[in-house]
Tab-separated table of C-alpha atoms in Angstrom:
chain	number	residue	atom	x	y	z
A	772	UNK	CA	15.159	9.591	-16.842
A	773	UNK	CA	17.759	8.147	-14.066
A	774	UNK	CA	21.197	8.810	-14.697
A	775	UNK	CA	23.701	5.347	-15.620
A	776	UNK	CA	24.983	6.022	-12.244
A	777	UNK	CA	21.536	5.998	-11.018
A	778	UNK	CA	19.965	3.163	-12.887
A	779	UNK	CA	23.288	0.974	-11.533
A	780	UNK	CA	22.475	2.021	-7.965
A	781	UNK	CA	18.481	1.299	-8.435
A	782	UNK	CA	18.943	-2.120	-9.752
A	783	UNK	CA	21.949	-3.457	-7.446
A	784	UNK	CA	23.758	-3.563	-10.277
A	785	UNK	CA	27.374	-3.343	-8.281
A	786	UNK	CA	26.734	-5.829	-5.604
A	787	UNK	CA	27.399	-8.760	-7.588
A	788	UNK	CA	29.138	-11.100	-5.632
A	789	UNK	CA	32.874	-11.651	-5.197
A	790	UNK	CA	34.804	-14.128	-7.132
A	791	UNK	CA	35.944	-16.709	-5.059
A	792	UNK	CA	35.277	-17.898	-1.449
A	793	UNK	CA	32.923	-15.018	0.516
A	794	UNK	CA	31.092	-15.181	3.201
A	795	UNK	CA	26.917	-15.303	2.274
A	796	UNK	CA	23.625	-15.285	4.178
A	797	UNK	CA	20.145	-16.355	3.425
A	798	UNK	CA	16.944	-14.591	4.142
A	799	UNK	CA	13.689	-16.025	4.339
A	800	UNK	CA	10.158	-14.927	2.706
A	801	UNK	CA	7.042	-16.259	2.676
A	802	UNK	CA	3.508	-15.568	2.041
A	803	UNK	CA	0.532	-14.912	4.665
A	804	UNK	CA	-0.913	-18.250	4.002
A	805	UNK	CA	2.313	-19.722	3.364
A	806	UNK	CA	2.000	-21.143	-0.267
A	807	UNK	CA	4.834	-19.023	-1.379
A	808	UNK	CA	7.920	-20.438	0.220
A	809	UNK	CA	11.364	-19.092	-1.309
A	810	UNK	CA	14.690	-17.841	0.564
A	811	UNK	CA	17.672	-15.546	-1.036
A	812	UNK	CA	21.383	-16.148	-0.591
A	813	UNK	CA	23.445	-12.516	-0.596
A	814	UNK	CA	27.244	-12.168	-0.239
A	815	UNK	CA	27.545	-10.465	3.306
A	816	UNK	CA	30.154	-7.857	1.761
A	817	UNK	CA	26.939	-6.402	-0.513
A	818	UNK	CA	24.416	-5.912	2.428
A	819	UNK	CA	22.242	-3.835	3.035
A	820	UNK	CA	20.856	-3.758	-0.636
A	821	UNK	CA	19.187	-0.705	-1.950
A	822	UNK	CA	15.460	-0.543	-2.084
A	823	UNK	CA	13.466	1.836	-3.476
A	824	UNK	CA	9.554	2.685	-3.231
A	825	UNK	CA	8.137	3.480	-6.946
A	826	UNK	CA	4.869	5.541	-6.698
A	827	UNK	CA	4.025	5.213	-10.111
A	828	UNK	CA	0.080	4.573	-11.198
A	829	UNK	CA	0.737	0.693	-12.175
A	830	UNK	CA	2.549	-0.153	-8.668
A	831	UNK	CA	-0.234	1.901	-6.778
A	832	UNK	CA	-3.017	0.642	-8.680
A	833	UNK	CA	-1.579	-3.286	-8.485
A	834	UNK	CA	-0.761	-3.009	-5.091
A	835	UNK	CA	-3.211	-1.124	-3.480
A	836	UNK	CA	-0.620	0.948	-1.605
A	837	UNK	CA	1.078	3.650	-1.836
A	838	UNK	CA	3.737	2.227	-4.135
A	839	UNK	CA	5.740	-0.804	-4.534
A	840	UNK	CA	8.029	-1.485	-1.878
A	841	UNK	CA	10.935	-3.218	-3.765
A	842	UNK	CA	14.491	-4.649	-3.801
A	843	UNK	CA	15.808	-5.389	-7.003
A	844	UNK	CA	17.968	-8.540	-6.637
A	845	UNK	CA	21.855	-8.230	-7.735
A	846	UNK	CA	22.650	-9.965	-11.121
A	847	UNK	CA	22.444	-13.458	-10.817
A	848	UNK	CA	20.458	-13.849	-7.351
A	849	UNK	CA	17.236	-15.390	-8.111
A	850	UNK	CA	14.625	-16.991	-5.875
A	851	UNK	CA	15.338	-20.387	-3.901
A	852	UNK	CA	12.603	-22.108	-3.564
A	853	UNK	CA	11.048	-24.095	-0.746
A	854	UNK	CA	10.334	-28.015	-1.239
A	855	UNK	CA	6.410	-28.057	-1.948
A	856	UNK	CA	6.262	-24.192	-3.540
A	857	UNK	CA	7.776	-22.944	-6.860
A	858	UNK	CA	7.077	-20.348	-9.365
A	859	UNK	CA	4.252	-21.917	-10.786
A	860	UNK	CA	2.698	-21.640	-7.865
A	861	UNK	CA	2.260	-17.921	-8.661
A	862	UNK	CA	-0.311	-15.755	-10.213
A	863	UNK	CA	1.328	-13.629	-12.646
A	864	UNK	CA	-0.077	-10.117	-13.988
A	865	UNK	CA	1.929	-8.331	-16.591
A	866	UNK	CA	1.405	-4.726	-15.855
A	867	UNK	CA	1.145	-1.465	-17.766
A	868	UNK	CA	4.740	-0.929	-18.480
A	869	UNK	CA	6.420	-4.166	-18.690
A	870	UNK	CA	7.554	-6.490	-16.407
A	871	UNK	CA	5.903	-9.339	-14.544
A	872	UNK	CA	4.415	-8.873	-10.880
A	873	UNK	CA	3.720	-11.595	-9.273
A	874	UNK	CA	1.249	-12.554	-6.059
A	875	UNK	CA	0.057	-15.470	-3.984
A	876	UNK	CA	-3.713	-16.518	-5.687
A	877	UNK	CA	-4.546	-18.133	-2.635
A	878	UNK	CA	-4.020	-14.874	-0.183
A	879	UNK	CA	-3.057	-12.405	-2.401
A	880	UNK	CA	0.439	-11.678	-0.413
A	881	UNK	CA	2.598	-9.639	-3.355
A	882	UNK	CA	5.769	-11.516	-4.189
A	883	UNK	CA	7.676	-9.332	-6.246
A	884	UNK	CA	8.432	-9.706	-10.288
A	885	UNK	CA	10.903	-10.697	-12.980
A	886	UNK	CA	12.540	-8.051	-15.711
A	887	UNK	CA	12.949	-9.470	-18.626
A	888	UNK	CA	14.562	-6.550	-20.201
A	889	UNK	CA	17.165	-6.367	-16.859
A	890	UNK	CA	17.290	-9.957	-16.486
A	891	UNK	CA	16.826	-9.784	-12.893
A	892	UNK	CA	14.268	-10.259	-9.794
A	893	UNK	CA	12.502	-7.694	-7.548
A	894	UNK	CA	11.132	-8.763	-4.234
A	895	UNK	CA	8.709	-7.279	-2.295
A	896	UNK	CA	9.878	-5.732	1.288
A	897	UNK	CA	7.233	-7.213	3.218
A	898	UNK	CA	7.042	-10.771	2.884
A	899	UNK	CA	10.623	-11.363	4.365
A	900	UNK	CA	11.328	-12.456	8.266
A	901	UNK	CA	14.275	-10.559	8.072
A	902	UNK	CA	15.669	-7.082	6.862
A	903	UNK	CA	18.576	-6.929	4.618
A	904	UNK	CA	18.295	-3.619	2.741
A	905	UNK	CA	17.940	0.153	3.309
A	906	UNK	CA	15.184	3.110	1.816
A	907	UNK	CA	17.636	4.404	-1.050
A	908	UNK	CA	15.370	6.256	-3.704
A	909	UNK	CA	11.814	7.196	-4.261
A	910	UNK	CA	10.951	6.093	-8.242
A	911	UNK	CA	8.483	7.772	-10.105
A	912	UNK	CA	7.024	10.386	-7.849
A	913	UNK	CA	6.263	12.367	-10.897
A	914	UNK	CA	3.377	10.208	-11.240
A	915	UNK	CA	2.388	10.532	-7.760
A	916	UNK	CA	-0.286	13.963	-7.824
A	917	UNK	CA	0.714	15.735	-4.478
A	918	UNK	CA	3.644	13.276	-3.922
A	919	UNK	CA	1.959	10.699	-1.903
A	920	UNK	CA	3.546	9.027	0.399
A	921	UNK	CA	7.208	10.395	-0.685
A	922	UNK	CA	7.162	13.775	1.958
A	923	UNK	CA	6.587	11.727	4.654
A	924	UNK	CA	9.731	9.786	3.884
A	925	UNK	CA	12.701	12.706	2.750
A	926	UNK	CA	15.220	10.676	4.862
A	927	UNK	CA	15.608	7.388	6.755
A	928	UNK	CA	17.691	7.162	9.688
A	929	UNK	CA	19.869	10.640	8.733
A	930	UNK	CA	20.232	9.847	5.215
A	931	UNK	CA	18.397	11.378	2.264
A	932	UNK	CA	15.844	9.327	0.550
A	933	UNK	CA	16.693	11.390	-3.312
A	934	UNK	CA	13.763	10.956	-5.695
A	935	UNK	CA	14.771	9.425	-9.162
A	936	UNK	CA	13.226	9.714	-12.691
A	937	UNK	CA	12.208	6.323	-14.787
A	938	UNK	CA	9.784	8.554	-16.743
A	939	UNK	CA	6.500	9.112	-16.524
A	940	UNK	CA	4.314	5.984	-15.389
A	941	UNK	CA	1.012	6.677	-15.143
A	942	UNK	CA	-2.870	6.206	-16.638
A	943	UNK	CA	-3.768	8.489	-18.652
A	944	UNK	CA	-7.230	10.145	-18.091
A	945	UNK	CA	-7.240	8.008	-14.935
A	946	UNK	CA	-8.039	10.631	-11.962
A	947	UNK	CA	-10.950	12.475	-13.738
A	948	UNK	CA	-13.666	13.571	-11.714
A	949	UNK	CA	-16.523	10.762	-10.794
A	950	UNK	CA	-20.190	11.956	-10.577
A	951	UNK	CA	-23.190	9.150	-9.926
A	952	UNK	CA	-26.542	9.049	-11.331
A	953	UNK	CA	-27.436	11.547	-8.919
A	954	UNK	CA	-25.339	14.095	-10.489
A	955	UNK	CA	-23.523	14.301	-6.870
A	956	UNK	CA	-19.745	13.414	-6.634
A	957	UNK	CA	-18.015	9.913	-5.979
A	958	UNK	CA	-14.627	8.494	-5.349
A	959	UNK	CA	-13.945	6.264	-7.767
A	960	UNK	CA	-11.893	2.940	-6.740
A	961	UNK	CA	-10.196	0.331	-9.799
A	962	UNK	CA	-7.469	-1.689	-9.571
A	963	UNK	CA	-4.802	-1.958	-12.078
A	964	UNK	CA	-6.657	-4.315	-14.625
A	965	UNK	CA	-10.149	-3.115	-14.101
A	966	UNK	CA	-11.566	-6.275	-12.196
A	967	UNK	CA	-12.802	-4.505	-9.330
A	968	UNK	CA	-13.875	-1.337	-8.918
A	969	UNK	CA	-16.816	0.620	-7.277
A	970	UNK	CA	-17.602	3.868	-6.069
A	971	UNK	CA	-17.528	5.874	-2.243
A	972	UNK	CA	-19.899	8.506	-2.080
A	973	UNK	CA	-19.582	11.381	0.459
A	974	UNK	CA	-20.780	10.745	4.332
A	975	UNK	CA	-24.858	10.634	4.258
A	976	UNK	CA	-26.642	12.131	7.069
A	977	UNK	CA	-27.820	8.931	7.556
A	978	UNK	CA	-24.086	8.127	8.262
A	979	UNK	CA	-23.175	11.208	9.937
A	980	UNK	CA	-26.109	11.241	12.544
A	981	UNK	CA	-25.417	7.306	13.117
A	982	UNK	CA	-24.208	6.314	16.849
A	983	UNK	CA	-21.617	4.195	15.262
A	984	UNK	CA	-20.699	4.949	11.690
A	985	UNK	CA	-20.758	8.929	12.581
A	986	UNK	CA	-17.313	8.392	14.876
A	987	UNK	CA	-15.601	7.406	11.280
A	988	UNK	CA	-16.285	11.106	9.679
A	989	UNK	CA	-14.868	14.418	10.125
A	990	UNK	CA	-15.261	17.822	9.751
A	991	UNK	CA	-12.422	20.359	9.516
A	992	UNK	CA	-13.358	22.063	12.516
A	993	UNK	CA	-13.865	18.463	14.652
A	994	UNK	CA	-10.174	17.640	13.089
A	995	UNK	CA	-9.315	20.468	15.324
A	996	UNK	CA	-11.396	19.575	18.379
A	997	UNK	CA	-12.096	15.815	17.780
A	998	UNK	CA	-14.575	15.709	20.700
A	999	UNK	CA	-17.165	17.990	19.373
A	1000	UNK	CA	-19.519	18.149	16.139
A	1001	UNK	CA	-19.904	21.069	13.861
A	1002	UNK	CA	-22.767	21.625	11.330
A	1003	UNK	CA	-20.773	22.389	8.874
A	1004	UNK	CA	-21.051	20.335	5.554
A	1005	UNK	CA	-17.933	19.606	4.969
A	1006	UNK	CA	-17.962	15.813	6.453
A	1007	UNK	CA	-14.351	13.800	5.179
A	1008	UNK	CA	-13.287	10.057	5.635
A	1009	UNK	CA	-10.840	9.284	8.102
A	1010	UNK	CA	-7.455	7.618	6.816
A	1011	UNK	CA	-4.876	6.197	8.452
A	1012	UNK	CA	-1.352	4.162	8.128
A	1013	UNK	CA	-1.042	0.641	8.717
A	1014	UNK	CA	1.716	-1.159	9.657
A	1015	UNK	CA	0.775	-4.541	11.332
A	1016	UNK	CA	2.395	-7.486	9.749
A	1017	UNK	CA	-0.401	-9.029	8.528
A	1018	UNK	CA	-0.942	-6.240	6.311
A	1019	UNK	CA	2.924	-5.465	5.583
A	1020	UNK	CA	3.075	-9.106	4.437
A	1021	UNK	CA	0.211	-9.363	2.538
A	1022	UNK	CA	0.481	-6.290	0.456
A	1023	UNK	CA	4.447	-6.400	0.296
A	1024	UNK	CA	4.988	-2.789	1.843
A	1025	UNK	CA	5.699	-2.284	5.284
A	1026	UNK	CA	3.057	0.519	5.520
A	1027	UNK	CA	-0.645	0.285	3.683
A	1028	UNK	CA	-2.649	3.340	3.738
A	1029	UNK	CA	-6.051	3.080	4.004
A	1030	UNK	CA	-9.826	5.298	4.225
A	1031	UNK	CA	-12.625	3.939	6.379
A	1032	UNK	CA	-15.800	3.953	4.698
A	1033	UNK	CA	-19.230	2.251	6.205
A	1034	UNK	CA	-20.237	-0.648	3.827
A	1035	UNK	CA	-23.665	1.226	2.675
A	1036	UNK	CA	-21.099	4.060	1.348
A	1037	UNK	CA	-19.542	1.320	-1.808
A	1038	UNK	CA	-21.731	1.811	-5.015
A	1039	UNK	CA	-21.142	1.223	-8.200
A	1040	UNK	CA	-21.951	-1.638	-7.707
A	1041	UNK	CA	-22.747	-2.281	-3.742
A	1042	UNK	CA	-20.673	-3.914	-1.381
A	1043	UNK	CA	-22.157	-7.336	-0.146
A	1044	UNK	CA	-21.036	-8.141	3.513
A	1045	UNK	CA	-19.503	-11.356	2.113
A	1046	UNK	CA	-17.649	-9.387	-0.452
A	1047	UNK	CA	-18.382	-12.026	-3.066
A	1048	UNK	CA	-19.481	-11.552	-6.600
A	1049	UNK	CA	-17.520	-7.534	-7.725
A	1050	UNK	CA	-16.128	-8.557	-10.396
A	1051	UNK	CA	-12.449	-10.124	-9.745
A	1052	UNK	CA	-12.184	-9.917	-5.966
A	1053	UNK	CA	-11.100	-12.599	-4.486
A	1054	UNK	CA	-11.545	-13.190	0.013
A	1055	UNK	CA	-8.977	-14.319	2.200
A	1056	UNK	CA	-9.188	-14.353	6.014
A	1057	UNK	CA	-6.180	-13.287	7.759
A	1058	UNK	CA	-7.802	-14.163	10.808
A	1059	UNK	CA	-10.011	-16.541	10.989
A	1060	UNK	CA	-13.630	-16.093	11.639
A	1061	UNK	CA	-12.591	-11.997	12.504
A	1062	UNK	CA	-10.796	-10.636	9.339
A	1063	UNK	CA	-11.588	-10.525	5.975
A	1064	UNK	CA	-9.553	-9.142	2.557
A	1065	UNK	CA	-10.227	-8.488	-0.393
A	1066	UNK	CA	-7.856	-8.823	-3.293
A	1067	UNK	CA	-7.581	-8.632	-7.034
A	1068	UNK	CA	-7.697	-12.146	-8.125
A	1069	UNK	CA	-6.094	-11.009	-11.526
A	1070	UNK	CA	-3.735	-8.483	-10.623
A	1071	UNK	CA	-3.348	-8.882	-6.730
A	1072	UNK	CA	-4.208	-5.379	-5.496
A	1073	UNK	CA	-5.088	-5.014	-2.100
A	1074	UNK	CA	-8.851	-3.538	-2.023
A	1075	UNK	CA	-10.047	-3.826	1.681
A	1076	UNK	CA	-10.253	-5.333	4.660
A	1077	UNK	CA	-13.782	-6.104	6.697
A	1078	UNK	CA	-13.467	-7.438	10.524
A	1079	UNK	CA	-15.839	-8.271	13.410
A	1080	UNK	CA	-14.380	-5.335	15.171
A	1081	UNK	CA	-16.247	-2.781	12.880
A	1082	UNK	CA	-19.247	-4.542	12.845
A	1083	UNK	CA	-21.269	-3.899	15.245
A	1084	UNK	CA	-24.352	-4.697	12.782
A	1085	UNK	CA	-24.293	-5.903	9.094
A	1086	UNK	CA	-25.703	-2.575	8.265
A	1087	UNK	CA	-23.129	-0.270	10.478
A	1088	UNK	CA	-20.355	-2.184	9.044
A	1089	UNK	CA	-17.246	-0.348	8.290
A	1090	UNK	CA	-14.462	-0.894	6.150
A	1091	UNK	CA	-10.964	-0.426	5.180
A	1092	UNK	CA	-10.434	0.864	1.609
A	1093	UNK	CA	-6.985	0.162	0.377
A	1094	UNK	CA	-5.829	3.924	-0.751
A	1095	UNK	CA	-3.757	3.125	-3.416
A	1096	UNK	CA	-6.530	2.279	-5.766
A	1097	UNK	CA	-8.351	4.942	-5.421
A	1098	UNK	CA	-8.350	7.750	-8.075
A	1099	UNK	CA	-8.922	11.193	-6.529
A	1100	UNK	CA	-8.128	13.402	-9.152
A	1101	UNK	CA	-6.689	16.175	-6.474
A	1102	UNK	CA	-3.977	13.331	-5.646
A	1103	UNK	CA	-3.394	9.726	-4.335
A	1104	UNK	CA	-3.568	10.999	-0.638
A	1105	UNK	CA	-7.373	11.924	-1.886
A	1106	UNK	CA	-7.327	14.632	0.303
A	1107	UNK	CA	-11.056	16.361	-0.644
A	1108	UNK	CA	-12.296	12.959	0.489
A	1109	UNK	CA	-9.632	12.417	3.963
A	1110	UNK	CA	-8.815	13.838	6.834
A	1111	UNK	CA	-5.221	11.822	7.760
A	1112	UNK	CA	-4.183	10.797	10.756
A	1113	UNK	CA	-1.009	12.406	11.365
A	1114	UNK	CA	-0.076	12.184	15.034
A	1115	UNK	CA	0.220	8.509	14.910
A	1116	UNK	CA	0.815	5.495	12.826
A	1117	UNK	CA	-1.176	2.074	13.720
A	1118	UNK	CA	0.897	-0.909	14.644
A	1119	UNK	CA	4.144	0.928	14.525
A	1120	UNK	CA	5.655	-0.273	17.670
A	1121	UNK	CA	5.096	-4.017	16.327
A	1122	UNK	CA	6.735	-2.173	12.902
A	1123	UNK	CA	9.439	-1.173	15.424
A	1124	UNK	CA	10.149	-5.105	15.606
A	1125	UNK	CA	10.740	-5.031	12.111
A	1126	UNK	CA	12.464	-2.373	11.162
A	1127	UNK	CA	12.989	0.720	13.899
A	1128	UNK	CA	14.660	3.008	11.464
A	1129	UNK	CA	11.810	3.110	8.643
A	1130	UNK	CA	9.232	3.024	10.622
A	1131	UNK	CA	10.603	6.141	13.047
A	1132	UNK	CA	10.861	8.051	10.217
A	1133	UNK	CA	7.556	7.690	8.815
A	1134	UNK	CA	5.823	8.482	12.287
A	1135	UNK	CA	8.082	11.407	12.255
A	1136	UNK	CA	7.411	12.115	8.800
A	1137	UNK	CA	3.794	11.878	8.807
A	1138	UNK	CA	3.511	14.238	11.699
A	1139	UNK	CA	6.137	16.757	10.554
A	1140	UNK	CA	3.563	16.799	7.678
A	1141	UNK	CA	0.595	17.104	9.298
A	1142	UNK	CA	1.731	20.433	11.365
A	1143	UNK	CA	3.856	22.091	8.193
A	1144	UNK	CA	0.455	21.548	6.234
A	1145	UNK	CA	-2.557	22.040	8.122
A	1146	UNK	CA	-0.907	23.179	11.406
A	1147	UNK	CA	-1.506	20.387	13.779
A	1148	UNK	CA	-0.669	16.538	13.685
A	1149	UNK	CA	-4.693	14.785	13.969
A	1150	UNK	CA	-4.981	11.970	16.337
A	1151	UNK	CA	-7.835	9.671	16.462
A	1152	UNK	CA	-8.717	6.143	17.001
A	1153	UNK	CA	-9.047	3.747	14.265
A	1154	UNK	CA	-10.671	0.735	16.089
C-alpha cells in the first residue's frame, strides 16, 4: 500500500489553497460532442498538480486504455459547471473498487469521478484545452501483467515517474485462456461491466493472402523486413499508439493503444458494419460521415473505432480495437496476439501541441523499448 506521504502526494492533498487573497486560474474541459461543459479554478502557487496513470484492471477495462489518466482535484476544488451542462448530465458507472467514474452518454468522452471515501474529484487528462499538471506516479502496475504501458514512461521530462502501491486491483480469473468452438484460440475482448464483449481470432489465410487486409498482419521475420512475406505461421496483429485529440479527448488519456483487426476477425458474436445491436455499445461519429466509435453505453469504455479510410469494401473492413479491454492472459500489451509499433507514435506531433514533454517521452520510451526487447524499434503505417 502507498505510504501517508505517498497517498498525500497522489491525491493533492497539500495544494489546498492559501488563506487569503492568491492569485488563481481556470482551466477549461469539455467533451467531444460538447455536452459536458465544466471549468476548474486552481490557486497559481499549487500548479502543476500531480497526476498519476493507474493501470489497474477496473481503469483499463472502463476505459479502454491503458489506464486512467487522472488528476485528483485538491480538497475543496470541485467542478464548475457550464450554463446548459451539469452533473446530471452524466452517465455514472460505479466500478469494481469503489468510486464513481463518470462519462458523456452521448459520445462517450470520460469525465473523471467523485471519491466518496476522499471527498474529492478526479478529472480525466484529456478532455481539458489546457495543461496544468505533471506525470508524478504510476498506480497499480501490480495489476498490469508485463507492466503495460508503465516502461515506456520511467521518466517525463528528466524526472522519475516512481510506481506506487494502492493494492492489488484487478479481476480475478479475468485473463484465462479463450478457445472457440473450434477448439482453436481467441482473444477475448469485455469491458468493465460485461456489456460488450466478443472475440478476435488469429489472422485467416483468407486474411493473410487478402490484397488489403494482409498489409494489417505480421510475421516475426516481416517485423524485421516489413517489405517481404514469410511462410511462416506465426501471423500477429499490428498495434499501435494513438495520440490525436479526438481520441485523447474522448477516452480521457492522452495516448489510446489500439490492435487492428479486419471486421470478419470479431466473433463471439460478429461485428455488424453498423456496429449496432452487441450488447451495450453505443456509436458516436467523431467525424461525420468518416469515423465511427464504439463505446460502452454503461460503463463508457472505449471499444473501437471504424472509418472510411479502412474500408475499402464492407467485407475488407478494418478496425481499431481499443487495447485496454482486451484480456490476453500473457499481459495487457497482448503480445502473442501484437506486433507493436515501436519506432513511432501516431499523431504525436499534434500531441506535441498539447503537451511536448509527455508525449517526447513516450516516443522515446516506446522505442527505447522496442530495441532493449526485441532488438529493433518496428515502423509501419497505420492508415
Amino acid at each position: 500500500m502507498a505510504d501517508k506521504d505517498h497517498l498525500i502526494k497522489v491525491t493533492n492533498r497539500d495544494k489546498i489553497a492559501p488563506t487569503g487573497p492568491h492569485e488563481q486560474k481556470s482551466f477549461a474541459a469539455r467533451c467531444h460532442c460538447s455536452r459536458i461543459r465544466f471549468s476548474v479554478t486552481l490557486a497559481t502557487a499549487a500548479l502543476p498538480l500531480r497526476a498519476f496513470i493507474c493501470h489497474c484492471g477496473a481503469c483499463r477495462t472502463s476505459h479502454g486504455t491503458f489506464g486512467s489518466f487522472h488528476i485528483i482535484l485538491p480538497p475543496g476544488v470541485a467542478p464548475e459547471w457550464d450554463e446548459g451542462s451539469s452533473r446530471e448530465q452524466l452517465a455514472w458507472y460505479k466500478g469494481e473498487y469503489g468510486g464513481d467514474l463518470s462519462f458523456c452518454p452521448t459520445c462517450g468522452t470520460h469525465a473523471g469521478g467523485y471519491s466518496p471515501e476522499l471527498d474529492q474529484w478526479a478529472v480525466t487528462w484529456g478532455i481539458f484545452d489546457e495543461k496544468f499538471w505533471q506525470l508524478a506516479f504510476h498506480t497499480c502496475t501490480q495489476s498490469a501483467a508485463g507492466g503495460g504501458m508503465a516502461p515506456w514512461l520511467p521518466e517525463v521530462a528528466g524526472a522519475a515517474v516512481p510506481h506506487v502501491s494502492l493494492g492489488s486491483q484487478d479481476f480475478p480469473n479475468a485473463c484465462e485462456p479463450c478457445v472457440g468452438p473450434d477448439g482453436r484460440e481467441r482473444l477475448r475482448a469485455e469491458c468493465a461491466c460485461g456489456g460488450v464483449a466478443f472475440s478476435i481470432t488469429r489472422p485467416s489465410q483468407e486474411v493473410i493472402d487478402d490484397e488489403y487486409m494482409g498489409d494489417y498482419v505480421m510475421s516475426s521475420s516481416s517485423a524485421e523486413n516489413p517489405t517481404t512475406r514469410s511462410n511462416d505461421e506465426n501471423y500477429k496483429w499490428k498495434a499501435f499508439l494513438d495520440m490525436c485529440r479526438d481520441c485523447g479527448r474522448l477516452s480521457g488519456a492522452t495516448v489510446v493503444p489500439w490492435i487492428l483487426v479486419p471486421r470478419i476477425a470479431i466473433t463471439d458474436p460478429p461485428m455488424p458494419p453498423d456496429f449496432q445491436g452487441v450488447g451495450t455499445l453505443k456509436t458516436y461519429q467523431s467525424t461525420r460521415g468518416r469515423v465511427t466509435r464504439g463505446f460502452c453505453g454503461r460503463c463508457g469504455a472505449t471499444v473501437l473505432l471504424g472509418t472510411t479510410r479502412r474500408t475499402p469494401s464492407e467485407r475488407q473492413a478494418v478496425l481499431n480495437v481499443a487495447m485496454g479491454v482486451l484480456r490476453a492472459p500473457e499481459g495487457v500489451r497482448a503480445e502473442d496476439w501484437t506486433v507493436w509499433r515501436t519506432g513511432n507514435v501516431a499523431w504525436a506531433d499534434d500531441a506535441r501541441g498539447y503537451d511536448a514533454e509527455f508525449t517526447d517521452a513516450l516516443v522515446s520510451g516506446i522505442r527505447n523499448w522496442g530495441v532493449e526487447t526485441h532488438g529493433q524499434a518496428v515502423d509501419f503505417p497505420v492508415i
